[in-house]
Amino acid sequence: MIIYNVTINIDESVHEQWFEWMMEKHIPAMMETGKFTKAKIVKPNMREEGVNLFGDKMLAFRTELELIKEFKSI
C-alpha cells in the first residue's frame, strides 16, 4: 500500500468555501482519474497548550488523525 498525503493549512476565513470545493470538485475529480482507490479527509489533533504558548509560530503534526470523510471508488 502507498499512502499519498497532502497537508493543507487553510485560513479560517475561507475554510467553508475550501471544504465545499474539496468535497464537491477536487476529491471527486481525483477519484475519477482511477489512480486512487479511496480518499480520506483528516485533520491533525493539535495540542492546545503548544498553540496557546506559541500561537502561529509553531506548527506540529502527530500521527493521530480524526477521520472526517472517506471516499471509495465504485
mmCIF file of C-alpha atoms in Angstrom:
data_model
loop_
_atom_site.group_PDB
_atom_site.id
_atom_site.type_symbol
_atom_site.label_atom_id
_atom_site.label_comp_id
_atom_site.label_asym_id
_atom_site.label_seq_id
_atom_site.Cartn_x
_atom_site.Cartn_y
_atom_site.Cartn_z
ATOM 1 C CA MET A 1 0.000 0.000 0.000
ATOM 2 C CA ILE A 2 1.154 3.540 -0.750
ATOM 3 C CA ILE A 3 -0.260 6.435 1.248
ATOM 4 C CA TYR A 4 -0.257 9.745 -0.639
ATOM 5 C CA ASN A 5 -0.625 12.529 1.920
ATOM 6 C CA VAL A 6 -1.261 16.220 1.251
ATOM 7 C CA THR A 7 -1.260 18.590 4.228
ATOM 8 C CA ILE A 8 -3.006 21.931 3.772
ATOM 9 C CA ASN A 9 -3.082 24.827 6.226
ATOM 10 C CA ILE A 10 -6.192 26.789 5.265
ATOM 11 C CA ASP A 11 -7.156 30.184 6.682
ATOM 12 C CA GLU A 12 -10.326 30.099 8.770
ATOM 13 C CA SER A 13 -11.831 32.930 6.680
ATOM 14 C CA VAL A 14 -12.057 30.662 3.597
ATOM 15 C CA HIS A 15 -12.358 27.276 5.316
ATOM 16 C CA GLU A 16 -16.020 26.644 4.475
ATOM 17 C CA GLN A 17 -15.581 27.603 0.798
ATOM 18 C CA TRP A 18 -12.413 25.473 0.541
ATOM 19 C CA PHE A 19 -14.065 22.478 2.237
ATOM 20 C CA GLU A 20 -17.052 22.659 -0.133
ATOM 21 C CA TRP A 21 -14.690 22.804 -3.145
ATOM 22 C CA MET A 22 -12.707 19.829 -1.838
ATOM 23 C CA MET A 23 -15.846 17.739 -1.246
ATOM 24 C CA GLU A 24 -17.728 18.654 -4.434
ATOM 25 C CA LYS A 25 -14.977 19.225 -7.007
ATOM 26 C CA HIS A 26 -11.377 18.360 -6.170
ATOM 27 C CA ILE A 27 -11.665 14.966 -4.473
ATOM 28 C CA PRO A 28 -14.259 13.620 -6.927
ATOM 29 C CA ALA A 29 -12.005 14.750 -9.814
ATOM 30 C CA MET A 30 -9.000 12.987 -8.266
ATOM 31 C CA MET A 31 -11.033 9.814 -7.711
ATOM 32 C CA GLU A 32 -12.179 9.886 -11.358
ATOM 33 C CA THR A 33 -8.556 9.588 -12.525
ATOM 34 C CA GLY A 34 -8.632 5.926 -11.475
ATOM 35 C CA LYS A 35 -5.279 6.316 -9.705
ATOM 36 C CA PHE A 36 -6.776 6.174 -6.215
ATOM 37 C CA THR A 37 -8.867 3.501 -4.505
ATOM 38 C CA LYS A 38 -10.087 5.782 -1.713
ATOM 39 C CA ALA A 39 -9.552 9.220 -0.203
ATOM 40 C CA LYS A 40 -9.855 10.473 3.348
ATOM 41 C CA ILE A 41 -10.097 13.969 4.765
ATOM 42 C CA VAL A 42 -8.499 14.120 8.191
ATOM 43 C CA LYS A 43 -7.254 16.838 10.490
ATOM 44 C CA PRO A 44 -4.387 16.712 12.963
ATOM 45 C CA ASN A 45 -5.268 16.708 16.638
ATOM 46 C CA MET A 46 -3.112 19.590 17.852
ATOM 47 C CA ARG A 47 -2.113 20.077 21.465
ATOM 48 C CA GLU A 48 -3.833 23.197 22.774
ATOM 49 C CA GLU A 49 -1.013 24.028 25.195
ATOM 50 C CA GLY A 50 1.518 24.490 22.385
ATOM 51 C CA VAL A 51 -0.907 26.612 20.378
ATOM 52 C CA ASN A 52 -1.657 28.769 23.418
ATOM 53 C CA LEU A 53 2.040 29.223 24.218
ATOM 54 C CA PHE A 54 3.405 29.784 20.720
ATOM 55 C CA GLY A 55 0.406 30.724 18.546
ATOM 56 C CA ASP A 56 1.116 30.720 14.811
ATOM 57 C CA LYS A 57 4.883 30.482 15.466
ATOM 58 C CA MET A 58 4.562 26.717 15.931
ATOM 59 C CA LEU A 59 3.008 24.059 13.738
ATOM 60 C CA ALA A 60 3.248 20.393 14.701
ATOM 61 C CA PHE A 61 1.664 17.269 13.257
ATOM 62 C CA ARG A 62 1.138 13.963 15.000
ATOM 63 C CA THR A 63 0.120 10.632 13.516
ATOM 64 C CA GLU A 64 -3.218 10.638 15.354
ATOM 65 C CA LEU A 65 -5.827 11.947 12.900
ATOM 66 C CA GLU A 66 -9.570 12.418 13.095
ATOM 67 C CA LEU A 67 -11.392 10.872 10.113
ATOM 68 C CA ILE A 68 -13.818 13.369 8.616
ATOM 69 C CA LYS A 69 -14.889 11.697 5.350
ATOM 70 C CA GLU A 70 -13.834 8.629 3.361
ATOM 71 C CA PHE A 71 -14.413 8.188 -0.369
ATOM 72 C CA LYS A 72 -14.315 4.816 -2.135
ATOM 73 C CA SER A 73 -14.205 4.165 -5.851
ATOM 74 C CA ILE A 74 -17.246 2.439 -7.314
#
